[in-house]
XYZ file of C-alpha atoms in Angstrom:
728
model
C 42.534 43.272 -53.531
C 41.594 40.602 -56.061
C 40.669 38.083 -53.325
C 38.353 40.590 -51.660
C 36.586 41.363 -54.935
C 36.107 37.657 -55.628
C 34.682 37.107 -52.127
C 32.326 40.059 -52.524
C 31.208 38.746 -55.909
C 30.541 35.287 -54.462
C 28.567 36.792 -51.570
C 26.498 38.898 -53.976
C 25.751 35.809 -56.079
C 24.631 33.902 -52.972
C 22.351 36.761 -51.908
C 20.877 36.984 -55.408
C 20.256 33.225 -55.438
C 18.494 33.326 -52.057
C 16.433 36.327 -53.169
C 15.428 34.477 -56.329
C 14.358 31.446 -54.335
C 12.289 33.628 -51.975
C 10.692 35.480 -54.911
C 9.748 32.165 -56.512
C 8.337 30.943 -53.193
C 6.262 34.116 -52.726
C 5.073 33.874 -56.323
C 3.769 30.338 -55.714
C 2.301 31.078 -52.276
C 1.804 34.833 -52.297
C -1.779 34.642 -51.053
C -0.783 32.565 -48.053
C 2.334 34.398 -46.877
C 2.525 37.661 -44.952
C 5.978 38.889 -43.946
C 7.504 35.467 -44.544
C 4.988 33.784 -42.210
C 1.940 31.761 -43.213
C -1.371 33.476 -42.574
C -4.025 31.963 -40.328
C -6.221 29.876 -42.590
C -9.145 27.565 -42.072
C -10.923 26.543 -38.911
C -8.011 24.827 -37.193
C -4.852 25.845 -39.030
C -3.732 28.568 -36.654
C 0.035 28.573 -36.918
C 2.270 31.091 -35.214
C 5.577 32.581 -36.247
C 7.521 29.936 -34.303
C 5.976 27.057 -36.246
C 8.507 26.106 -38.926
C 6.346 23.398 -40.476
C 3.831 23.636 -43.262
C 0.197 23.792 -42.315
C -1.832 20.700 -41.721
C 0.097 17.847 -43.310
C 0.306 15.923 -40.039
C 3.941 15.582 -39.135
C 5.819 15.230 -35.900
C 9.272 16.703 -35.526
C 12.536 16.167 -33.728
C 14.981 18.823 -32.605
C 16.469 19.508 -36.011
C 14.080 18.562 -38.824
C 10.532 17.686 -39.750
C 9.715 13.978 -39.965
C 6.433 13.364 -41.800
C 4.463 10.487 -40.360
C 2.927 9.898 -43.778
C 6.208 10.107 -45.674
C 7.315 11.709 -48.905
C 6.067 11.712 -52.457
C 7.615 9.187 -54.870
C 10.750 10.618 -56.479
C 12.152 7.746 -58.558
C 11.841 8.794 -62.214
C 11.669 5.143 -63.324
C 8.503 4.546 -61.279
C 6.681 7.830 -61.970
C 4.079 7.734 -64.729
C 2.526 11.166 -64.238
C 3.542 14.111 -62.065
C 1.432 17.274 -62.283
C -0.207 19.941 -60.159
C -3.963 19.374 -60.011
C -6.903 20.806 -58.096
C -8.122 18.618 -55.230
C -11.833 19.114 -54.627
C -13.191 18.600 -51.107
C -16.627 19.229 -49.622
C -16.719 22.021 -47.046
C -19.730 20.441 -45.360
C -19.954 16.812 -44.469
C -22.045 15.077 -47.074
C -24.977 12.965 -45.972
C -24.890 9.224 -46.477
C -25.760 8.219 -50.006
C -25.042 11.619 -51.559
C -22.290 12.407 -54.006
C -20.707 15.380 -55.664
C -22.765 16.822 -58.538
C -20.554 19.679 -59.646
C -23.362 22.235 -59.227
C -22.893 23.357 -55.625
C -19.617 25.202 -56.129
C -19.939 27.131 -52.840
C -19.746 23.852 -50.923
C -16.465 22.809 -52.583
C -13.005 23.626 -51.313
C -10.407 23.601 -54.091
C -6.676 23.447 -53.387
C -3.690 23.017 -55.680
C -1.870 19.787 -54.899
C 0.897 17.801 -56.498
C -0.375 14.459 -57.836
C 2.155 11.696 -58.551
C 1.051 8.472 -60.263
C 3.281 5.393 -60.132
C 2.699 1.752 -61.014
C 1.510 1.055 -57.467
C 0.052 4.208 -55.929
C -1.461 7.625 -56.573
C 0.198 10.033 -54.121
C -1.256 13.434 -53.206
C 1.048 16.204 -51.999
C 0.588 18.281 -48.867
C -1.179 21.601 -48.874
C 1.031 24.716 -48.518
C 4.136 22.569 -49.058
C 6.719 24.749 -50.792
C 9.194 21.865 -51.113
C 6.844 19.732 -53.214
C 8.092 16.609 -51.430
C 5.723 15.934 -48.514
C 2.877 13.483 -49.031
C -0.531 14.177 -47.494
C -2.406 11.117 -48.735
C -2.056 8.134 -51.028
C -4.354 5.750 -52.878
C -3.047 2.245 -53.646
C -4.070 1.428 -57.196
C -5.366 -2.020 -56.210
C -7.844 -0.278 -53.853
C -9.500 1.685 -56.683
C -12.995 0.389 -57.439
C -13.721 2.875 -60.204
C -12.020 5.841 -61.836
C -14.292 7.938 -64.044
C -14.982 11.430 -65.349
C -18.039 13.079 -63.801
C -21.008 13.229 -66.199
C -21.769 16.817 -65.114
C -18.193 18.013 -65.561
C -15.828 15.918 -67.691
C -12.823 17.888 -66.448
C -13.183 16.326 -62.979
C -11.972 12.784 -62.282
C -13.661 10.839 -59.487
C -11.934 7.910 -57.756
C -13.967 5.483 -55.630
C -11.972 3.261 -53.267
C -12.762 -0.069 -51.625
C -14.763 0.063 -48.426
C -12.380 -2.328 -46.612
C -9.234 -0.972 -48.234
C -6.532 1.482 -47.344
C -8.834 4.503 -47.766
C -11.999 2.934 -46.268
C -14.266 3.676 -49.228
C -13.455 7.378 -49.407
C -14.151 9.139 -52.703
C -11.548 11.478 -54.202
C -12.166 14.135 -56.846
C -9.550 16.211 -58.608
C -9.277 18.377 -61.720
C -6.098 17.873 -63.827
C -4.985 20.356 -66.471
C -7.410 20.362 -69.407
C -4.839 18.961 -71.830
C -4.091 15.898 -69.664
C -7.536 14.898 -68.326
C -7.942 11.979 -70.744
C -4.354 10.844 -70.161
C -4.855 10.821 -66.386
C -8.122 8.901 -66.689
C -6.646 6.335 -69.079
C -3.527 5.727 -66.957
C -5.536 5.422 -63.752
C -7.909 2.873 -65.261
C -5.223 0.785 -66.944
C -2.740 0.684 -64.072
C -5.417 0.124 -61.422
C -6.644 -2.940 -63.348
C -3.070 -4.200 -63.650
C -2.468 -3.640 -59.927
C -5.638 -5.526 -58.988
C -4.725 -8.424 -61.266
C -1.220 -8.539 -59.805
C -2.553 -8.548 -56.237
C -5.084 -11.297 -56.940
C -2.802 -13.435 -59.113
C -2.450 -17.130 -58.235
C 1.342 -16.889 -58.265
C 1.220 -14.242 -55.547
C -1.178 -16.400 -53.545
C 1.054 -19.483 -53.814
C 4.120 -17.421 -52.893
C 2.414 -16.281 -49.685
C 1.542 -19.880 -48.760
C 5.039 -21.217 -49.505
C 6.663 -18.262 -47.702
C 4.629 -19.065 -44.592
C 5.657 -22.725 -44.711
C 9.316 -21.938 -45.488
C 9.614 -19.573 -42.527
C 8.217 -22.210 -40.164
C 10.423 -23.669 -37.469
C 10.238 -27.273 -38.705
C 11.422 -26.454 -42.240
C 14.334 -24.380 -40.958
C 15.267 -27.156 -38.525
C 15.369 -29.723 -41.352
C 17.565 -27.446 -43.479
C 19.958 -26.816 -40.569
C 20.187 -30.561 -39.895
C 21.081 -31.263 -43.525
C 23.799 -28.597 -43.455
C 25.342 -30.248 -40.384
C 25.123 -33.708 -42.001
C 26.847 -32.411 -45.140
C 29.665 -30.944 -43.027
C 30.089 -34.235 -41.120
C 30.245 -36.047 -44.453
C 33.049 -33.736 -45.579
C 34.943 -34.315 -42.318
C 34.598 -38.098 -42.766
C 35.992 -37.890 -46.284
C 38.985 -35.909 -45.023
C 39.598 -38.505 -42.318
C 39.182 -41.636 -44.434
C 40.977 -40.359 -47.558
C 39.406 -43.049 -49.808
C 40.755 -43.811 -53.272
C 38.669 -42.892 -56.281
C 38.168 -46.601 -57.020
C 36.747 -47.371 -53.556
C 33.024 -47.806 -52.997
C 33.178 -45.398 -50.047
C 34.483 -42.617 -52.280
C 31.680 -43.178 -54.804
C 29.035 -43.183 -52.073
C 30.427 -39.963 -50.578
C 30.329 -38.291 -54.003
C 26.701 -39.375 -54.523
C 25.694 -38.045 -51.113
C 27.566 -34.806 -51.731
C 25.789 -34.363 -55.075
C 22.458 -35.074 -53.373
C 23.100 -32.410 -50.733
C 24.153 -29.940 -53.420
C 20.914 -30.526 -55.374
C 18.811 -30.151 -52.212
C 20.568 -26.922 -51.249
C 20.106 -25.598 -54.785
C 16.360 -26.319 -54.676
C 16.111 -24.627 -51.283
C 17.930 -21.563 -52.630
C 15.625 -21.356 -55.660
C 12.521 -21.571 -53.448
C 13.909 -18.869 -51.178
C 14.597 -16.627 -54.175
C 11.111 -17.125 -55.661
C 9.152 -16.380 -52.490
C 11.282 -13.332 -51.556
C 12.070 -11.967 -55.011
C 13.732 -9.510 -55.599
C 15.047 -6.858 -53.205
C 14.183 -8.675 -49.951
C 16.197 -11.630 -51.231
C 19.248 -9.736 -52.502
C 19.435 -7.378 -49.504
C 19.875 -10.361 -47.163
C 23.601 -11.022 -46.830
C 23.097 -14.670 -45.861
C 21.317 -15.308 -49.160
C 24.342 -13.892 -50.962
C 26.566 -16.313 -49.011
C 24.312 -19.203 -50.106
C 24.562 -18.121 -53.744
C 28.374 -17.943 -53.650
C 28.852 -21.280 -51.862
C 26.429 -23.234 -54.048
C 27.728 -21.644 -57.256
C 31.320 -22.635 -56.382
C 30.131 -26.171 -55.605
C 28.513 -26.548 -59.046
C 31.552 -25.055 -60.808
C 33.818 -27.553 -59.025
C 31.585 -30.489 -60.019
C 30.954 -29.380 -63.586
C 34.606 -28.679 -64.358
C 36.140 -31.314 -62.108
C 38.276 -28.615 -60.557
C 40.079 -30.260 -57.683
C 41.273 -26.957 -56.240
C 37.673 -25.851 -55.566
C 36.625 -28.986 -53.729
C 37.909 -27.781 -50.305
C 35.545 -24.804 -50.583
C 32.738 -27.201 -49.699
C 33.791 -26.691 -46.082
C 32.361 -23.160 -46.251
C 28.853 -24.588 -46.537
C 28.733 -24.756 -42.748
C 28.490 -20.952 -42.715
C 25.008 -21.336 -44.172
C 24.029 -22.681 -40.766
C 24.449 -19.204 -39.270
C 21.745 -17.941 -41.604
C 19.292 -20.538 -40.283
C 19.989 -20.399 -36.522
C 19.246 -17.103 -34.766
C 21.894 -17.443 -32.019
C 24.688 -18.243 -34.466
C 23.595 -15.407 -36.730
C 23.929 -12.908 -33.873
C 27.448 -14.070 -33.034
C 28.628 -14.006 -36.654
C 27.036 -10.588 -37.159
C 28.800 -9.236 -34.067
C 32.166 -10.593 -35.243
C 31.622 -9.107 -38.699
C 30.918 -5.668 -37.238
C 34.097 -5.893 -35.134
C 36.376 -6.709 -38.076
C 36.770 -3.151 -39.424
C 37.750 -1.522 -36.079
C 40.069 -4.454 -35.394
C 41.795 -3.867 -38.744
C 42.688 -0.320 -37.664
C 44.271 -1.643 -34.464
C 46.046 -4.354 -36.452
C 47.387 -1.672 -38.801
C 48.938 0.161 -35.824
C 50.497 -3.108 -34.628
C 51.931 -3.735 -38.098
C 53.507 -0.262 -38.105
C 55.293 -0.877 -34.789
C 56.425 -4.312 -35.956
C 57.817 -2.821 -39.183
C 59.740 -0.217 -37.180
C 61.371 -2.934 -35.072
C 62.092 -4.965 -38.239
C 63.926 -2.036 -39.822
C 65.938 -1.395 -36.640
C 66.786 -5.081 -36.224
C 67.915 -5.410 -39.825
C 70.174 -2.350 -39.625
C 71.750 -3.252 -36.277
C 72.083 -7.043 -36.359
C 72.250 -8.206 -40.002
C 75.978 -8.831 -39.707
C 75.626 -10.864 -36.505
C 72.745 -13.125 -37.568
C 72.040 -13.056 -41.292
C 69.603 -15.983 -41.063
C 67.250 -14.133 -38.700
C 68.035 -10.453 -39.409
C 69.657 -10.463 -42.814
C 66.768 -8.772 -44.650
C 63.575 -6.964 -43.755
C 61.421 -10.026 -44.557
C 63.643 -12.329 -42.433
C 63.462 -9.898 -39.506
C 59.661 -9.617 -39.842
C 59.386 -13.403 -39.750
C 61.605 -13.567 -36.658
C 59.548 -10.934 -34.844
C 56.203 -12.534 -35.742
C 57.608 -15.859 -34.611
C 58.346 -14.305 -31.243
C 55.058 -12.406 -31.004
C 53.155 -15.659 -31.602
C 54.714 -16.924 -28.312
C 57.009 -19.398 -30.072
C 60.678 -20.029 -29.225
C 63.067 -17.097 -29.731
C 65.678 -18.454 -32.168
C 68.598 -16.215 -33.119
C 72.304 -15.674 -32.610
C 72.057 -12.441 -30.636
C 73.770 -13.085 -27.281
C 72.851 -10.790 -24.431
C 76.301 -11.395 -22.843
C 79.488 -10.870 -24.800
C 82.649 -13.018 -24.635
C 83.898 -11.247 -21.506
C 80.578 -11.870 -19.703
C 79.401 -8.269 -19.897
C 75.796 -7.395 -20.711
C 75.192 -6.159 -24.247
C 72.846 -3.291 -23.397
C 71.869 -2.574 -27.002
C 70.596 -6.107 -27.635
C 68.922 -6.229 -24.213
C 67.160 -2.908 -24.766
C 65.991 -4.019 -28.223
C 64.546 -7.277 -26.875
C 62.885 -5.626 -23.880
C 61.290 -2.892 -26.014
C 60.116 -5.482 -28.525
C 58.463 -7.606 -25.826
C 56.831 -4.615 -24.085
C 55.581 -2.777 -27.179
C 54.745 -5.656 -29.507
C 53.644 -8.416 -27.141
C 52.324 -6.531 -24.110
C 50.826 -3.449 -25.760
C 49.957 -3.673 -29.452
C 48.835 -7.294 -29.391
C 46.605 -6.615 -26.376
C 45.194 -3.536 -28.096
C 44.123 -5.649 -31.069
C 42.400 -8.150 -28.784
C 40.806 -5.371 -26.690
C 39.386 -3.617 -29.769
C 38.008 -6.913 -31.031
C 36.334 -7.700 -27.699
C 35.018 -4.170 -27.231
C 33.347 -4.048 -30.624
C 32.118 -7.614 -30.281
C 30.514 -6.830 -26.914
C 29.040 -3.607 -28.308
C 27.552 -5.410 -31.295
C 26.205 -8.140 -29.015
C 24.574 -5.556 -26.742
C 23.035 -3.894 -29.771
C 21.528 -7.206 -30.852
C 20.171 -7.756 -27.336
C 18.683 -4.247 -27.331
C 16.965 -4.936 -30.636
C 15.582 -8.142 -29.186
C 14.378 -6.261 -26.090
C 12.700 -3.677 -28.311
C 10.960 -6.429 -30.251
C 9.714 -7.996 -27.013
C 8.481 -4.606 -25.800
C 6.527 -4.082 -29.027
C 5.018 -7.534 -28.642
C 4.086 -6.716 -25.048
C 2.414 -3.490 -26.198
C 0.251 -5.463 -28.602
C -0.988 -7.708 -25.794
C -2.136 -4.790 -23.614
C -5.903 -4.284 -23.433
C -8.017 -1.112 -23.356
C -5.189 0.997 -24.772
C -7.105 2.868 -27.464
C -5.185 1.223 -30.298
C -2.689 4.076 -30.774
C 0.406 2.325 -29.380
C 2.486 2.493 -32.636
C 1.746 6.206 -33.042
C 2.533 6.995 -29.403
C 5.854 5.155 -29.710
C 6.862 7.331 -32.678
C 5.715 10.514 -30.938
C 7.819 9.795 -27.863
C 10.878 9.441 -30.121
C 10.338 12.656 -32.049
C 9.117 15.237 -29.510
C 11.446 17.059 -27.117
C 9.348 19.856 -25.592
C 5.737 20.508 -24.726
C 5.585 23.136 -27.462
C 6.732 20.624 -30.063
C 4.186 18.158 -28.736
C 1.362 20.701 -29.068
C 2.328 21.605 -32.630
C 2.745 17.981 -33.606
C -0.632 16.969 -32.154
C -2.214 19.871 -34.007
C -0.641 18.774 -37.282
C -1.836 15.210 -36.755
C -5.317 16.573 -36.111
C -5.168 18.598 -39.342
C -4.253 15.500 -41.284
C -7.146 13.515 -39.818
C -9.526 16.432 -40.462
C -9.047 16.218 -44.220
C -12.268 18.130 -45.041
C -11.470 21.028 -42.660
C -14.613 20.700 -40.529
C -12.876 21.506 -37.256
C -13.836 18.154 -35.709
C -13.003 14.505 -36.296
C -15.076 11.400 -35.690
C -14.463 7.663 -35.653
C -14.482 7.395 -39.451
C -11.846 10.093 -39.897
C -9.622 8.604 -37.215
C -9.976 5.104 -38.618
C -9.114 6.278 -42.152
C -6.238 8.544 -41.141
C -4.510 6.490 -38.453
C -3.788 3.502 -40.679
C -1.975 5.761 -43.173
C 0.695 6.855 -40.707
C 4.176 5.439 -41.305
C 4.475 3.587 -37.986
C 6.214 0.273 -37.286
C 2.839 -1.479 -37.559
C -0.430 -0.399 -39.160
C -2.972 1.146 -36.771
C -6.339 -0.615 -37.105
C -8.710 1.494 -35.033
C -11.917 -0.238 -33.895
C -15.129 1.222 -32.417
C -14.096 -0.223 -29.049
C -10.760 1.626 -29.271
C -12.563 4.858 -30.105
C -14.786 4.448 -27.048
C -11.668 4.075 -24.902
C -10.174 7.233 -26.408
C -13.258 9.372 -25.818
C -13.794 7.779 -22.376
C -17.279 6.600 -23.180
C -18.363 10.056 -24.349
C -16.939 12.125 -21.480
C -13.977 13.450 -23.495
C -15.817 14.477 -26.672
C -18.733 16.510 -27.948
C -22.328 15.325 -27.483
C -22.337 14.023 -31.083
C -19.193 11.958 -30.222
C -16.899 14.112 -32.355
C -13.561 15.487 -31.138
C -12.386 19.071 -31.455
C -8.761 20.162 -31.686
C -8.566 21.065 -27.983
C -10.162 17.761 -26.985
C -7.789 15.881 -29.304
C -4.796 17.580 -27.658
C -5.970 16.581 -24.174
C -6.754 13.056 -25.349
C -3.325 12.529 -26.952
C -1.498 13.881 -23.900
C -3.404 11.502 -21.657
C -2.715 8.610 -24.023
C 1.020 9.412 -24.018
C 1.085 9.412 -20.219
C -0.757 6.085 -20.039
C 1.527 4.666 -22.751
C 4.588 5.533 -20.655
C 2.998 3.916 -17.601
C 2.284 0.723 -19.546
C 5.829 0.649 -20.911
C 7.194 1.006 -17.388
C 5.174 -2.021 -16.346
C 6.319 -4.074 -19.347
C 9.987 -3.126 -18.946
C 9.798 -3.926 -15.230
C 8.567 -7.404 -16.134
C 11.383 -7.821 -18.667
C 13.956 -6.895 -15.965
C 12.488 -9.111 -13.288
C 15.861 -10.574 -12.256
C 17.717 -7.251 -12.259
C 16.868 -6.096 -8.757
C 18.196 -2.531 -8.980
C 16.469 -1.855 -12.298
C 13.230 -3.434 -11.106
C 13.113 -1.336 -7.922
C 13.918 1.846 -9.856
C 11.199 1.197 -12.430
C 8.687 0.205 -9.756
C 9.259 3.423 -7.810
C 8.988 5.496 -10.979
C 5.797 3.686 -11.889
C 4.269 4.410 -8.474
C 5.036 8.097 -8.937
C 3.052 8.057 -12.182
C 0.144 5.924 -10.995
C -0.292 7.621 -7.601
C 0.292 11.233 -8.523
C 0.518 13.187 -5.270
C -0.916 16.347 -6.805
C -4.106 14.857 -8.247
C -6.243 15.870 -5.250
C -4.861 19.409 -5.184
C -5.414 19.796 -8.914
C -8.997 18.626 -8.499
C -9.648 21.200 -5.752
C -7.954 23.862 -7.830
C -10.172 23.034 -10.794
C -13.257 23.356 -8.614
C -11.925 26.675 -7.326
C -11.439 27.946 -10.890
C -15.022 27.047 -11.790
C -16.249 28.756 -8.619
C -14.376 31.938 -9.471
C -15.985 31.910 -12.895
C -19.417 31.712 -11.306
C -18.516 34.501 -8.864
C -17.350 36.671 -11.742
C -20.592 36.088 -13.659
C -22.625 36.921 -10.538
C -20.563 40.067 -10.038
C -21.168 41.231 -13.605
C -24.898 40.599 -13.235
C -24.977 42.447 -9.918
C -23.149 45.445 -11.370
C -25.632 45.547 -14.260
C -28.629 45.545 -11.879
C -26.941 48.195 -9.739
C -26.410 50.409 -12.767
C -30.080 50.066 -13.679
C -31.058 50.905 -10.089
C -28.801 53.988 -10.033
C -30.267 55.159 -13.325
C -33.800 54.771 -11.967
C -32.825 56.563 -8.740
C -31.361 59.483 -10.655
C -34.504 59.639 -12.745
C -36.593 59.614 -9.571
C -34.544 62.459 -8.044
C -34.961 64.585 -11.162
C -38.665 63.865 -11.252
C -39.028 64.783 -7.546
C -37.176 68.109 -8.069
C -39.147 69.318 -11.079
C -42.511 67.582 -10.619
C -43.030 67.397 -6.826
C -46.664 68.499 -7.123
C -47.687 65.664 -9.405
C -47.541 62.155 -7.843
C -48.966 60.676 -11.030
C -46.015 61.955 -13.066
C -43.531 60.553 -10.516
C -45.203 57.178 -10.708
C -45.004 57.363 -14.501
C -41.270 58.030 -14.407
C -40.258 55.728 -11.544
C -41.636 52.272 -11.534
C -41.730 51.691 -7.801
C -42.419 47.990 -8.220
C -39.366 47.568 -10.442
C -37.206 49.504 -8.003
C -38.354 47.397 -5.096
C -37.695 44.226 -7.081
C -34.185 45.360 -8.068
C -33.338 46.318 -4.483
C -34.499 42.916 -3.247
C -32.535 41.125 -5.962
C -29.456 43.206 -5.134
C -29.695 42.305 -1.458
C -30.071 38.594 -2.309
C -27.081 38.719 -4.629
C -24.967 40.441 -1.986
C -25.897 37.654 0.417
C -24.991 34.970 -2.160
C -21.647 36.646 -2.842
C -20.880 36.710 0.868
C -21.641 32.992 1.096
C -19.468 32.239 -1.960
C -16.673 34.345 -0.462
C -16.762 32.190 2.651
C -16.669 29.022 0.542
C -13.698 30.345 -1.432
C -11.782 31.194 1.715
C -12.511 27.740 3.119
C -11.255 26.086 -0.092
C -8.187 28.291 -0.007
C -7.386 27.212 3.519
C -7.916 23.545 2.547
C -5.480 23.852 -0.361
C -2.904 25.618 1.798
C -3.177 22.896 4.421
C -2.893 20.106 1.792
C 0.095 21.812 0.199
C 1.873 22.161 3.523
C 1.215 18.514 4.405
C 2.436 17.387 0.971
C 5.573 19.526 1.276
C 6.342 17.939 4.622
C 5.941 14.434 3.186
C 7.841 14.986 -0.075
C 10.908 17.226 0.345
C 11.746 16.845 -3.378
C 8.568 17.356 -5.440
C 7.992 15.067 -8.420
C 8.405 16.990 -11.659
C 7.429 14.227 -14.053
C 4.441 13.954 -16.330
C 1.476 15.806 -14.860
C 3.179 17.518 -11.871
C 2.953 21.233 -11.194
C 3.663 23.900 -8.589
C 0.733 25.472 -6.796
C 1.377 28.769 -5.089
C -0.382 31.999 -4.157
C -0.723 34.756 -6.682
C -0.321 38.425 -5.924
C -4.086 38.807 -5.587
C -5.657 37.639 -2.346
C -7.921 34.638 -2.550
C -6.478 33.460 -5.873
C -4.180 30.606 -6.894
C -1.985 30.245 -9.938
C -0.487 27.311 -11.854
C 3.009 27.068 -13.245
C 2.830 25.074 -16.539
C 6.614 24.903 -16.824
C 6.660 22.312 -14.033
C 4.554 19.927 -16.051
C 7.594 18.837 -18.064
C 7.225 17.883 -21.744
C 3.548 17.004 -21.427
C 2.152 20.119 -19.705
C -1.456 20.972 -20.672
C -2.448 24.561 -21.207
C -2.979 26.289 -17.832
C -6.567 27.497 -17.284
C -6.990 31.268 -17.202
C -8.545 31.970 -13.796
C -10.671 35.084 -13.426
C -9.542 37.268 -10.533
């Protein structure tokens, strides 16, 4: 039918649209895509078919979507000055100190197409292999640019040198814009970087920082709160005394009121200047100050008597200055909307009873039930627990009960007073308590972050670890996320990172506080050189192990801090303490250590076996050659000696016998270790009926091959390291 044809047409259009999008994607990234999956590129960009993220732009992910730690490219058209695809030039080999790019060694340069976005504040560089064109890989604040110039050897390349102590730690960037826009890019970079530096170093900005620090101090806020209270007491005194306009008291009160209004106006102007613009407007309490003070000036300028009572609302400004009051007012404000829904239900039931009362009893009591509005007033008068005033007798003239009136009154009391009114109060309290708990949770989170900053020997990655714990669900996600973070730090694709790369990259992550990595932190991360290469660099595998260990230690530290915050909650404290003990004293550490030694021993046994088989093969070959020589040349001892090197044969036989003896000794050692592990496992099973399956735990059991043990990585939980491949 017609509907079916329209549906088929719509489906065909959708398929064509998707096919067009895929064709455009393959056209842009055809060299990097095979069968819809990114190819393996670079030294450490090995992505599999299950990895839904783009290569190497350093993101972590939650269950549903990618969340870049470095953020997105600017997308506000009003702020963007230039937005083009340029070639980013990077050295394949790490340049020596004091050397710079000359433009001659093209084989040592890695060129990639990136999206460059220039705004009034920053130069943002897009991520590699990003088909969306939205993910940011790096950024250069314009006030950090020391020099932007065209290379003398190649004027089509722009070189940007950054400040040594700035956001990019003195790193040099080189990129090649389209030929037609090279001069435009260079001119805009130079002009806007100078303007950004002047804006950052301006005296006005310096004075604003000083005044902002003083204004936010406790003493200044205390003085302002005291003056608000004094102004409110002055207003209460005026209402009590009711002085005439000719009295001296009235004139003095007006002078004091004008003085307070001027002081509050000056305070509002200072607040607006030091927080201009969006931080000031986005604060709701500042908006309240603007409205209250504006009404006060309108009332004084126009002598509008009707606006004078609005001065009483100035006391609400106190909630913006005192933290405890602000929490309460915020909680009440959040409970207003849900309470309005409950109040709407109550109004509906009240209206129903008003309609019924008007229809049934308007002839009996026209003063209370004559019209809908009169009945509503009567019902609200009763609901407010006032006296029930009407001419509706429950007993008639003969003394019989009027069941209709009685039923109406009973239903009204039960539904309106006992049910709907209580629902309104319950909704208000529930939302108020929920909002209050939310404020307390935010305060607890703030205290936890402060406690994390006071911890020592942490490696300096606390903000990053906090974000990672929020965004990873499984061990597979953790591995991919750590790999992407490593790719972002390894910006020159060398396969390793060092202190400089980590220091530059970590402070660019969009965490709740900037990561300032120090040499002491780096030493903690690499464990004094035990968890890195001899040149103190870190490979991808080492970085994965390091980050997993840091996450585990971060959780242990948080357990300790939270236990201290819940010191007076006995149940919570005991629960956290027991959980902490399970992490600190891991019952499987000793077994894992023995298992690791066993794995290394099996590797040595396997190498010895291969060597022994090789020597045996050589010996067999020599023996076969000797047999052939004996058969065909028995009469010539000289020829036999020429074919069979008796000394070599004797040496190989002796070596073979020694190796067989060593293998027998190793076999005994392996069996002894196996028995030790079995005994430890049995003892541990007897002590702990329910094995701990938290961070770092695992099951150890026998494999199908005798003398071997196997690990089960699934029991490690979200933070399971890759299981070592043991040689049978």
